[in-house]
Short mmCIF file of C-alpha atoms and ligand atoms in Angstrom, two decimals:
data_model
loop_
_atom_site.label_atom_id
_atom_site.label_comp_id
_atom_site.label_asym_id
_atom_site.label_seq_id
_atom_site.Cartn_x
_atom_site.Cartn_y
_atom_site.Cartn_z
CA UNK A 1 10.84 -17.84 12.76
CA UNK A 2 10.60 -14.37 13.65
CA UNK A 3 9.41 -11.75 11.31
CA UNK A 4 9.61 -7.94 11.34
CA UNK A 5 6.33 -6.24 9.64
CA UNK A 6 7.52 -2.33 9.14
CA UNK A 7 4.86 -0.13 8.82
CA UNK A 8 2.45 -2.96 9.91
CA UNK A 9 0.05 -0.59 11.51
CA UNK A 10 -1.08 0.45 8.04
CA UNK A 11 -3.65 -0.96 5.43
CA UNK A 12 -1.68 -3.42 3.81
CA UNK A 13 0.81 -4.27 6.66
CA UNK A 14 -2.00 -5.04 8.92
CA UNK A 15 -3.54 -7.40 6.56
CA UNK A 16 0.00 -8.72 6.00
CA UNK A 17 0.17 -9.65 9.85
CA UNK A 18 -3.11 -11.18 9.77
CA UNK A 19 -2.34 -13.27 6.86
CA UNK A 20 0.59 -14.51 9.04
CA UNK A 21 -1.26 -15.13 11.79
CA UNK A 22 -3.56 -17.35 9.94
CA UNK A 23 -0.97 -18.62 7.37
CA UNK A 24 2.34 -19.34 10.02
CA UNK A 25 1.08 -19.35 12.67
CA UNK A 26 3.67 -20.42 14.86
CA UNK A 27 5.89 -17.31 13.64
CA UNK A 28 6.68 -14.83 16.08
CA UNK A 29 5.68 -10.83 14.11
CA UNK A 30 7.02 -8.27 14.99
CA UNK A 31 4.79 -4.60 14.17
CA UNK A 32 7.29 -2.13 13.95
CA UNK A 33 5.39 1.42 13.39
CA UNK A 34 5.46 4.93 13.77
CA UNK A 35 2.00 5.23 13.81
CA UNK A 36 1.50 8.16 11.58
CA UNK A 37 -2.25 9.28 10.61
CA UNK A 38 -2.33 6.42 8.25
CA UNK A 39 -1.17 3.59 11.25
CA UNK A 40 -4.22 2.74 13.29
CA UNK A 41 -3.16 0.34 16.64
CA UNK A 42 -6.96 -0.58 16.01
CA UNK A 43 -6.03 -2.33 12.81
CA UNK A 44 -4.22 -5.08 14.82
CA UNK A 45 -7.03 -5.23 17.35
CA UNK A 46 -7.40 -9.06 16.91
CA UNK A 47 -3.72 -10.06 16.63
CA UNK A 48 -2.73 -8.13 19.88
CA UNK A 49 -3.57 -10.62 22.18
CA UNK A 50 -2.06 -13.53 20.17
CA UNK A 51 1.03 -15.28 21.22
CA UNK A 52 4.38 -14.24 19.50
CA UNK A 53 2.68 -11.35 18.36
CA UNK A 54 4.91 -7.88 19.32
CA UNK A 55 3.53 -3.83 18.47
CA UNK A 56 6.40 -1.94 18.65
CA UNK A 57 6.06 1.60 18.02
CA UNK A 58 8.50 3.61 16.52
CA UNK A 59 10.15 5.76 13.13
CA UNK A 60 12.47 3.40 10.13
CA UNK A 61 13.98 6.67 9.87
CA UNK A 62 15.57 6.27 13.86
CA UNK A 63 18.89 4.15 13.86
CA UNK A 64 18.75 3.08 17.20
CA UNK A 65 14.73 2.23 17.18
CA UNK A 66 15.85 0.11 14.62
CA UNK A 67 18.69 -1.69 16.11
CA UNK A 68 16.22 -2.90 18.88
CA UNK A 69 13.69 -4.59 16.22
CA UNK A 70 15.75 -5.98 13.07
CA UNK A 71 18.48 -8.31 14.51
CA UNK A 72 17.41 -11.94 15.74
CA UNK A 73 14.83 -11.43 13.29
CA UNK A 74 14.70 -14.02 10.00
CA UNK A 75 12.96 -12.02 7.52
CA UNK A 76 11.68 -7.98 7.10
CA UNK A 77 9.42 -6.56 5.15
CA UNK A 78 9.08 -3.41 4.83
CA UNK A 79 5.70 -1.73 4.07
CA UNK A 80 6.54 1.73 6.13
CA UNK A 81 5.97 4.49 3.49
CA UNK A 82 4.53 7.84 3.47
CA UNK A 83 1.81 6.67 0.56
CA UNK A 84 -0.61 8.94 -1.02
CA UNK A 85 0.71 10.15 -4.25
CA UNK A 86 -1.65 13.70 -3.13
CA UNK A 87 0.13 14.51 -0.04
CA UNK A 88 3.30 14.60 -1.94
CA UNK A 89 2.79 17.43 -3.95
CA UNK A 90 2.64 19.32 -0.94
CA UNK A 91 5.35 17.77 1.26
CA UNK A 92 7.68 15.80 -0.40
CA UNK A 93 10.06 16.31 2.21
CA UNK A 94 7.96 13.65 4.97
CA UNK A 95 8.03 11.48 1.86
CA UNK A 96 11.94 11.32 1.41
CA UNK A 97 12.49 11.08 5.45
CA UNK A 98 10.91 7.91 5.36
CA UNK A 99 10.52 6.44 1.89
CA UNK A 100 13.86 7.09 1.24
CA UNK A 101 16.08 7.79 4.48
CA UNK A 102 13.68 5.43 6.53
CA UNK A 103 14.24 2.32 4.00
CA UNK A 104 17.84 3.38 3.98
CA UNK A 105 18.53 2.78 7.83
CA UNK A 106 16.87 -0.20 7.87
CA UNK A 107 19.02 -1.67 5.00
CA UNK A 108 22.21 -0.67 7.46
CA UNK A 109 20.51 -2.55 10.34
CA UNK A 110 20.11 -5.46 7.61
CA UNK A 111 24.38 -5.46 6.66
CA UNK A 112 24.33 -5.82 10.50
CA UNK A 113 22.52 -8.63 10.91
CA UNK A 114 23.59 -11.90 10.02
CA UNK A 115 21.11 -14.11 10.40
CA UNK A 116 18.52 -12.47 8.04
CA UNK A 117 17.49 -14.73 5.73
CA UNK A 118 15.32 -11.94 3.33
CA UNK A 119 14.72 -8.01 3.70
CA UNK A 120 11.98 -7.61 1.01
CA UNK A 121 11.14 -3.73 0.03
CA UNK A 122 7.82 -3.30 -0.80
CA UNK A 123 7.93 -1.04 -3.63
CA UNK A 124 5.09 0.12 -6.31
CA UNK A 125 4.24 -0.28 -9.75
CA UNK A 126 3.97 3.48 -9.88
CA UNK A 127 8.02 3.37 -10.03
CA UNK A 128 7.59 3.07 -14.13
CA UNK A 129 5.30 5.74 -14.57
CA UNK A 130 2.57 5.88 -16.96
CA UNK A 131 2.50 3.19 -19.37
CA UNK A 132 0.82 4.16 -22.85
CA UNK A 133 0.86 0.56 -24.35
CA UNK A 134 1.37 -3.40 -23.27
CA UNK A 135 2.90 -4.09 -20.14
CA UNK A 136 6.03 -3.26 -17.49
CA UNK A 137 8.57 -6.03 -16.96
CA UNK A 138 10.84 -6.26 -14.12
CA UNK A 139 13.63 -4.97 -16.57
CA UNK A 140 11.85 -1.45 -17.96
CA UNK A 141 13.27 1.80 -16.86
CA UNK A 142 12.36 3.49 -13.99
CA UNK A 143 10.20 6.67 -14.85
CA UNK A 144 8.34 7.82 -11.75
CA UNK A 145 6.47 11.24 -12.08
CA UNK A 146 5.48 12.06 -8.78
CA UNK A 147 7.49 13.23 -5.51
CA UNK A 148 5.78 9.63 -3.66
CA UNK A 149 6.38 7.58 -6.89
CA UNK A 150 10.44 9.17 -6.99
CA UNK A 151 10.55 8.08 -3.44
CA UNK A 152 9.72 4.60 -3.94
CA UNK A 153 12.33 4.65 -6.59
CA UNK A 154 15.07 5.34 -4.98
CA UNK A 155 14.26 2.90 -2.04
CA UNK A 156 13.86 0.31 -4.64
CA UNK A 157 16.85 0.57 -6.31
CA UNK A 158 18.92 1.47 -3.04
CA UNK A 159 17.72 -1.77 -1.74
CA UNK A 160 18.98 -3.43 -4.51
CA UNK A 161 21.92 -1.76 -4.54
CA UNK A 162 22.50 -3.32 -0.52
CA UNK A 163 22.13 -6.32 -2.42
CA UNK A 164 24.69 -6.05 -5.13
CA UNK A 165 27.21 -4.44 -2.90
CA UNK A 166 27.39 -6.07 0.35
CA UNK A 167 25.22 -8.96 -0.72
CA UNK A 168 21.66 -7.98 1.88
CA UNK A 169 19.27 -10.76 0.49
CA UNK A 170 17.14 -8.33 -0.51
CA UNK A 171 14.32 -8.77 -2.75
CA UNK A 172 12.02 -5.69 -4.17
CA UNK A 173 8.30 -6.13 -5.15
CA UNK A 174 6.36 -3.22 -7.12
CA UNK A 175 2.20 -3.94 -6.83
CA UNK A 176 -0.78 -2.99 -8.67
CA UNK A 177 -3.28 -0.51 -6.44
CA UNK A 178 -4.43 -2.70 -3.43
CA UNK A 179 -7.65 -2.48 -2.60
CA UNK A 180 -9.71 -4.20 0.24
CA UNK A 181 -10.49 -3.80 4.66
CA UNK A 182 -8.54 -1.33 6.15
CA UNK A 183 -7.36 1.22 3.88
CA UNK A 184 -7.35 4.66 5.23
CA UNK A 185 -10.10 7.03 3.61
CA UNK A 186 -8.08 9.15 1.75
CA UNK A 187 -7.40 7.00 -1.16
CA UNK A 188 -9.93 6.76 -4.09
CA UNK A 189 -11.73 3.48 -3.36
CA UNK A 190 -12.12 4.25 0.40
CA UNK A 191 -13.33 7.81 -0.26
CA UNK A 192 -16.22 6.92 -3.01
CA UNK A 193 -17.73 4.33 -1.26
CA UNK A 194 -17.47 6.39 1.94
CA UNK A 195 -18.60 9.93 0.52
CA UNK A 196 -21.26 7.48 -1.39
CA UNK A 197 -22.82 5.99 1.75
CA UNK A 198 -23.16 9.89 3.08
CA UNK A 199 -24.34 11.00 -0.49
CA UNK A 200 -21.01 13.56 -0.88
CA UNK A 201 -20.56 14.15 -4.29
CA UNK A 202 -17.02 12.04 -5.40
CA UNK A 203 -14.32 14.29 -6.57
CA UNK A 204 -12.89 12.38 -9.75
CA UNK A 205 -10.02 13.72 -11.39
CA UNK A 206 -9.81 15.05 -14.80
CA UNK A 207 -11.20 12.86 -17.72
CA UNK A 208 -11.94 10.25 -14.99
CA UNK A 209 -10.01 7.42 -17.64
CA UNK A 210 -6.89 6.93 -15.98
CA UNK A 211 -6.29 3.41 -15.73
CA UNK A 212 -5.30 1.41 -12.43
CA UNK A 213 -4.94 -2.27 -11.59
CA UNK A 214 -6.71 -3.04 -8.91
CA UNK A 215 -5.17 -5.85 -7.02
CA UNK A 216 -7.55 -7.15 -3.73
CA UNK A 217 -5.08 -7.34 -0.62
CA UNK A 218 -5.00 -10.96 -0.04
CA UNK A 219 -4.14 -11.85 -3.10
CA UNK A 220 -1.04 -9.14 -2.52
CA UNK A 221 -0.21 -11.36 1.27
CA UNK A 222 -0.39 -14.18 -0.38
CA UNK A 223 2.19 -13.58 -3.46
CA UNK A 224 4.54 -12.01 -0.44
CA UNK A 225 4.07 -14.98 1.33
CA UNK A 226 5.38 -16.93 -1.23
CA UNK A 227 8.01 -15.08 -2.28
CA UNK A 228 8.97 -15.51 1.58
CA UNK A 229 10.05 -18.55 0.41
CA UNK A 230 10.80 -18.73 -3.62
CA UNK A 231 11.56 -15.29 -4.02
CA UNK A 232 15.78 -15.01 -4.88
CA UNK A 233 17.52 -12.44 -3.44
CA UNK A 234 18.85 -9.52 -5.97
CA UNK A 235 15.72 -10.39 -7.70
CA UNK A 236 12.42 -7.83 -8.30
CA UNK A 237 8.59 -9.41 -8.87
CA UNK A 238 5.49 -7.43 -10.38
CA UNK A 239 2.37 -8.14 -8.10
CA UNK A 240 -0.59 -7.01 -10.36
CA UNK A 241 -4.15 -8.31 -10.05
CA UNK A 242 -4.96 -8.18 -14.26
CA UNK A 243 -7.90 -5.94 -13.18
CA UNK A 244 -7.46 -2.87 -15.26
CA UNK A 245 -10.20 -0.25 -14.65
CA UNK A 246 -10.86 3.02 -15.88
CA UNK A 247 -11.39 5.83 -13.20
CA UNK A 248 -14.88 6.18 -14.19
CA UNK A 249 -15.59 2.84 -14.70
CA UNK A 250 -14.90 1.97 -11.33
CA UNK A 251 -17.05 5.11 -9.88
CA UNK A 252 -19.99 3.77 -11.52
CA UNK A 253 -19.38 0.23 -9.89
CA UNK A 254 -19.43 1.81 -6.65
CA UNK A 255 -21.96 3.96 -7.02
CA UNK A 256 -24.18 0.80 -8.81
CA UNK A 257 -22.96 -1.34 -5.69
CA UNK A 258 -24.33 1.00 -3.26
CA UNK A 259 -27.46 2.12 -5.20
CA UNK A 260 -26.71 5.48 -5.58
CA UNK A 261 -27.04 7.71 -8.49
CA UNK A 262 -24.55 8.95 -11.06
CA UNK A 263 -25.30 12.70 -10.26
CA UNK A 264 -23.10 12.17 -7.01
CA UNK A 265 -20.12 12.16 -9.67
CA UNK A 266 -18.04 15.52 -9.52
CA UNK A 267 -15.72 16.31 -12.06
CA UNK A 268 -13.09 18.40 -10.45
CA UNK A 269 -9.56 19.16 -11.83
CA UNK A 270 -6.97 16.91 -12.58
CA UNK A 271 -4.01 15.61 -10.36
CA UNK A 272 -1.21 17.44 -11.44
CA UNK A 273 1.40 14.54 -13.29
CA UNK A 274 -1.47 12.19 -12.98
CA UNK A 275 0.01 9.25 -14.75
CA UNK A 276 -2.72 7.48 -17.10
CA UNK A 277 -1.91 3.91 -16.67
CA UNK A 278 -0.33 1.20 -15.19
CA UNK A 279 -0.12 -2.35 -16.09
CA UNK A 280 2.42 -5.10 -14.99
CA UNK A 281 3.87 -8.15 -16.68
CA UNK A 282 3.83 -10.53 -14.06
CA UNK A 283 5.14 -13.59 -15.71
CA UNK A 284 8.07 -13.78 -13.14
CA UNK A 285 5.56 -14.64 -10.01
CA UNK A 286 2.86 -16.17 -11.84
CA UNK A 287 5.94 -18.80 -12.95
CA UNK A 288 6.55 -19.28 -8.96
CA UNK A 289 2.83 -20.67 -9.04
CA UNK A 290 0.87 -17.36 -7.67
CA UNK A 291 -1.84 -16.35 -9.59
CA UNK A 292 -4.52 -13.72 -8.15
CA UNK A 293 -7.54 -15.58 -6.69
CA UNK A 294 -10.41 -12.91 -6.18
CA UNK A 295 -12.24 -11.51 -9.01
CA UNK A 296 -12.61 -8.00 -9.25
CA UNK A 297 -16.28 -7.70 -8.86
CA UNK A 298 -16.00 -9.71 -5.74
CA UNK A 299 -13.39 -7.99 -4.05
CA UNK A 300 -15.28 -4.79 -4.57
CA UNK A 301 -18.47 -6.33 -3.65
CA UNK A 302 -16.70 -7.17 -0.70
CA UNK A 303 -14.86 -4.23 -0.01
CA UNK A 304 -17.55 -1.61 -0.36
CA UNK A 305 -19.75 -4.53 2.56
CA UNK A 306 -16.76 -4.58 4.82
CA UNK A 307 -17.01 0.01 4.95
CA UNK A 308 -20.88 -0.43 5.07
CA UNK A 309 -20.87 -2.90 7.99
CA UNK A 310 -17.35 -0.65 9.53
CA UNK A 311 -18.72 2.96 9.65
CA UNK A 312 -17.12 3.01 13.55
CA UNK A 313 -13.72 2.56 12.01
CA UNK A 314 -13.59 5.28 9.07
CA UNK A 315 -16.26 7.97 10.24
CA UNK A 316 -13.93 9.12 13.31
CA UNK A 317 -11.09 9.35 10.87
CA UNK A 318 -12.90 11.42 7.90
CA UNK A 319 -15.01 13.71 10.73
CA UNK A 320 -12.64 13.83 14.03
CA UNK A 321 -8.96 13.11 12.06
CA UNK A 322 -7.12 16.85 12.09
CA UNK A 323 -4.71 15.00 9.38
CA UNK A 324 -7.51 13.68 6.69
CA UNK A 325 -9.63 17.15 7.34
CA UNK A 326 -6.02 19.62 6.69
CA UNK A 327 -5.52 17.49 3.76
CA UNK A 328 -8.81 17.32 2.35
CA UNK A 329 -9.68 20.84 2.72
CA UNK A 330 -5.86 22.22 1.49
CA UNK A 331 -6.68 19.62 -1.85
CA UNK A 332 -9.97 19.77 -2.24
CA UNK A 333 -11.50 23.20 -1.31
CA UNK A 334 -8.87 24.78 -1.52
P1 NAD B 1 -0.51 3.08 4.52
O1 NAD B 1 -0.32 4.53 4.31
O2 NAD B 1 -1.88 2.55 4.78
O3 NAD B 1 0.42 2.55 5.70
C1 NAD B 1 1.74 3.00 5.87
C2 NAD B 1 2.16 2.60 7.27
O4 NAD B 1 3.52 3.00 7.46
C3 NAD B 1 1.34 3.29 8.39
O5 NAD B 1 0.97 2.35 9.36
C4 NAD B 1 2.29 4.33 8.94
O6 NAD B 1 2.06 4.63 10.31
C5 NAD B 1 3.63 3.63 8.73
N1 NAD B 1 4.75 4.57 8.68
C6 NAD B 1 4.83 5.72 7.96
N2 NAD B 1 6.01 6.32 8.19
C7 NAD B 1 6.69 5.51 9.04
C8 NAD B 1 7.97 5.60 9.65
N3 NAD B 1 8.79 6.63 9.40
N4 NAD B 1 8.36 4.60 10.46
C9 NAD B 1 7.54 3.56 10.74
N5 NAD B 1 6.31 3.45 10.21
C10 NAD B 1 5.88 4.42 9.37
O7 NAD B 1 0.12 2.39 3.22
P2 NAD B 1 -0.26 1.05 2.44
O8 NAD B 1 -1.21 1.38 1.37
O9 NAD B 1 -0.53 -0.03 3.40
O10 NAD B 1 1.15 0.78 1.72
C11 NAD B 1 2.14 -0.03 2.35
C12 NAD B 1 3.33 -0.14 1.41
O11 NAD B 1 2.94 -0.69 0.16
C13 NAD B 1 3.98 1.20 1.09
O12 NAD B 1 5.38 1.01 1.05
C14 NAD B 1 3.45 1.54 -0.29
O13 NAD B 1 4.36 2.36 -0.99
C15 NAD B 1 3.34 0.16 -0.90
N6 NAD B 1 2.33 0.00 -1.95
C16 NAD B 1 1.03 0.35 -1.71
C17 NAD B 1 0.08 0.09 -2.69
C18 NAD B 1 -1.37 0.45 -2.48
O14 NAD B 1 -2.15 0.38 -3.43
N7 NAD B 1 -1.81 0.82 -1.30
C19 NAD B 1 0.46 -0.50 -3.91
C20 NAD B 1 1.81 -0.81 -4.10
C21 NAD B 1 2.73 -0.58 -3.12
O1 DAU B 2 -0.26 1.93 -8.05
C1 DAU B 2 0.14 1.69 -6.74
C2 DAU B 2 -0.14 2.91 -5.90
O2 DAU B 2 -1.57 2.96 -5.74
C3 DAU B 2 0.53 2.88 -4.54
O3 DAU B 2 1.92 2.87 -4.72
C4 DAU B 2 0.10 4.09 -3.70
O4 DAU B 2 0.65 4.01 -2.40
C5 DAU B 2 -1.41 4.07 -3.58
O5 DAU B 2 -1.86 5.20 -2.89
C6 DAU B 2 -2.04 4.04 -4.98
O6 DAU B 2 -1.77 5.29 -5.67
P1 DAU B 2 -2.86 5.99 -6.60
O7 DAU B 2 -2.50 7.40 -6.78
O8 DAU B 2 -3.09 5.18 -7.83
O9 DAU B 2 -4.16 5.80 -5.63
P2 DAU B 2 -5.36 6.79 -5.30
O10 DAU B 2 -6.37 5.97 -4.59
O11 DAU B 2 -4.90 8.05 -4.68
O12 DAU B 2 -5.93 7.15 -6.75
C7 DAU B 2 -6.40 6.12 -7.63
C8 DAU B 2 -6.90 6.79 -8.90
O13 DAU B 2 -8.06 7.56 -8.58
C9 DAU B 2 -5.91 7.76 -9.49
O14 DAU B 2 -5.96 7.70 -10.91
C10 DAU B 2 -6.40 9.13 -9.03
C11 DAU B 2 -7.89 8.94 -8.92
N1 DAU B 2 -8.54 9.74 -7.87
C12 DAU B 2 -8.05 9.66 -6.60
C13 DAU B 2 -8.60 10.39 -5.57
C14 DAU B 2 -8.04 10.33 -4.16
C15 DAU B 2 -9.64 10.56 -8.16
O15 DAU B 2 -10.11 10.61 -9.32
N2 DAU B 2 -10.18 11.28 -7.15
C16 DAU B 2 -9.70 11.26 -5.86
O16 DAU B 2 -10.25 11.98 -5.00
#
């Protein structure tokens, strides 16, 4: 089997790859990436050398890049995505080139491409927007809020569309927040425990109780993994990890992880269409036999070891990164 990983270079594509690598490992992967400020070549370090492993760098949003990777492969999944909801209140544009227009050419390349068993679009629970009370099913309406969240929309639902109208055997998953190795320093778990180790105050938004499920990024491989498999095509699956945290709530674990006091907390203002909470019904995997493995505590126990014990991976990219400096001066200080 050969299997296309788009956007691979990233947090949760590279620990998609190495999942494969341990999980199937006779599977040939194939990193397609662009290799943006978020996709690190270094996140693949160990798999490069492997046989049947293939980096491939290049843009979803490039037709003919494309038509080089996707056909004689058996499945796709496609993680490539401008991500952080921040940087797309500033440039939604980057986030509709590839979230949208990027997902779109490479659900042309699928019509192409016979012998594709599954294209599965990675999509985001942040596609139903804030959820006062109880739970989103597969079947709610789509209320995204944000220019990243309205993005993932409308590659989720144009991937389905490839499936009800030329029959792609597409499948769409929307996860919880992922959390876990890897993730680039920007995004709120990454930051604290970073800024923490260097005692920078943490900037936390608003009220600090927004409400995210934090889902650790095995268990995430491991329900797309499965889905590789049971997953049926025209179908859409909730991945959440049932770990539903308060903004503050997880600051304090951090900070209580680490040692460090709760004076490092700054309250600055909020995100502008912050959405309070999200919670997913995931009934539909958990009835494929997936359930989430790693308790919360554990995963950020070993989360917050894995940046402790990996300060040469995220200190270059917070101090010498022109990309994570721009955007945390024009959001922060600005
Ligand atoms: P990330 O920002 O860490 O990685 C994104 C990757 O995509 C990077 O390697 C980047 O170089 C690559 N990329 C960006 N534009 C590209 C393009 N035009 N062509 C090819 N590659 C390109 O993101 P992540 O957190 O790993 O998220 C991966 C996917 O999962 C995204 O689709 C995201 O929307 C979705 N998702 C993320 C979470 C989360 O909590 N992180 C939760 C649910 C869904
Ligand atoms: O829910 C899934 C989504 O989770 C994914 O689709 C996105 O790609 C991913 O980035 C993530 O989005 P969030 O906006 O939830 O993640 P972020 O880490 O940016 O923020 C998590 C929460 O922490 C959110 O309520 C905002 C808050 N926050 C974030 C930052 C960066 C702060 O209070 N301060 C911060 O500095």
């Amino acid at each position: 089997m050969r299997i296309l990983v788009t956007g691979g270079a990233g947090f949760i594509g590279s620990n998609f790859a190495r999942h494969l690598a341990r999980a199937r490992p006779d599977w040939e992967v194939v990193v397609f990436d662009k290799l943006t400020y978020a996709g690190r070549r270094e996140n693949l370090a160990d798999l490069e050398s492997r046989p049947g492993f293939l980096f491939v760098k290049g843009d979803i949003a490039d037709p003919r890049a494309v038509a080089e990777v996707l056909p004689g492969c058996d499945y796709a999944v496609n993680f490539a995505a401008e991500t952080h909801v921040d940087r797309s209140l500033y440039d939604a544009g980057g986030f509709i080139m590839t979230d949208v227009y990027g997902t779109f050419v490479l659900l042309e390349a699928a019509r192409r491409a016979p012998g594709l068993k599954l294209f599965v679009q990675i999509s985001t629970d942040e596609v139903y927007g804030s959820v006062a009370s109880g739970s989103s099913t597969e079947a709610d309406p789509l209320m995204p809020r944000n220019p990243y969240s309205a993005s993932k929309a409308g590659a989720d639902r144009l991937a389905y569309s490839y499936w009800a109208t030329y029959g792609v055997p597409v499948i769409v998953t929307r996860a919880s927040n992922n959390y876990g190795p890897y993730q680039f320093p920007e995004k709120v778990i990454p930051l604290f425990v970073t800024h923490a180790l260097d005692d920078v105050p943490l900037p936390l938004y608003g009220d600090g109780l927004n409400v995210r499920d934090w889902l650790y990024v095995d268990d995430h491989c491991r329900a797309l993994d499965l889905l590789l498999e049971e997953g049926a095509p025209g179908e859409t699956y909730n991945i959440g990890g049932g770990n539903e945290v308060s903004n503050i709530d997880l600051t304090r674990r951090i900070l209580g992880l680490l040692g460090k006091p709760e004076t490092l907390v700054r309250r600055v203002a909020d995100r502008p269409g912050h959405d309070r909470r999200y919670s997913l019904d995931c009934t539909r995997l958990r009835a494929l036999g997936w359930s989430p493995r790693v308790p919360f505590e554990e995963g950020l126990r070993a989360t917050v070891e894995w940046y402790r014990a990996n300060e040469a991976w995220w200190r270059p990219l917070k101090e010498d990164s022109p990309a994570f400096r721009e955007h945390y001066r024009r959001h922060y200080e600005g």
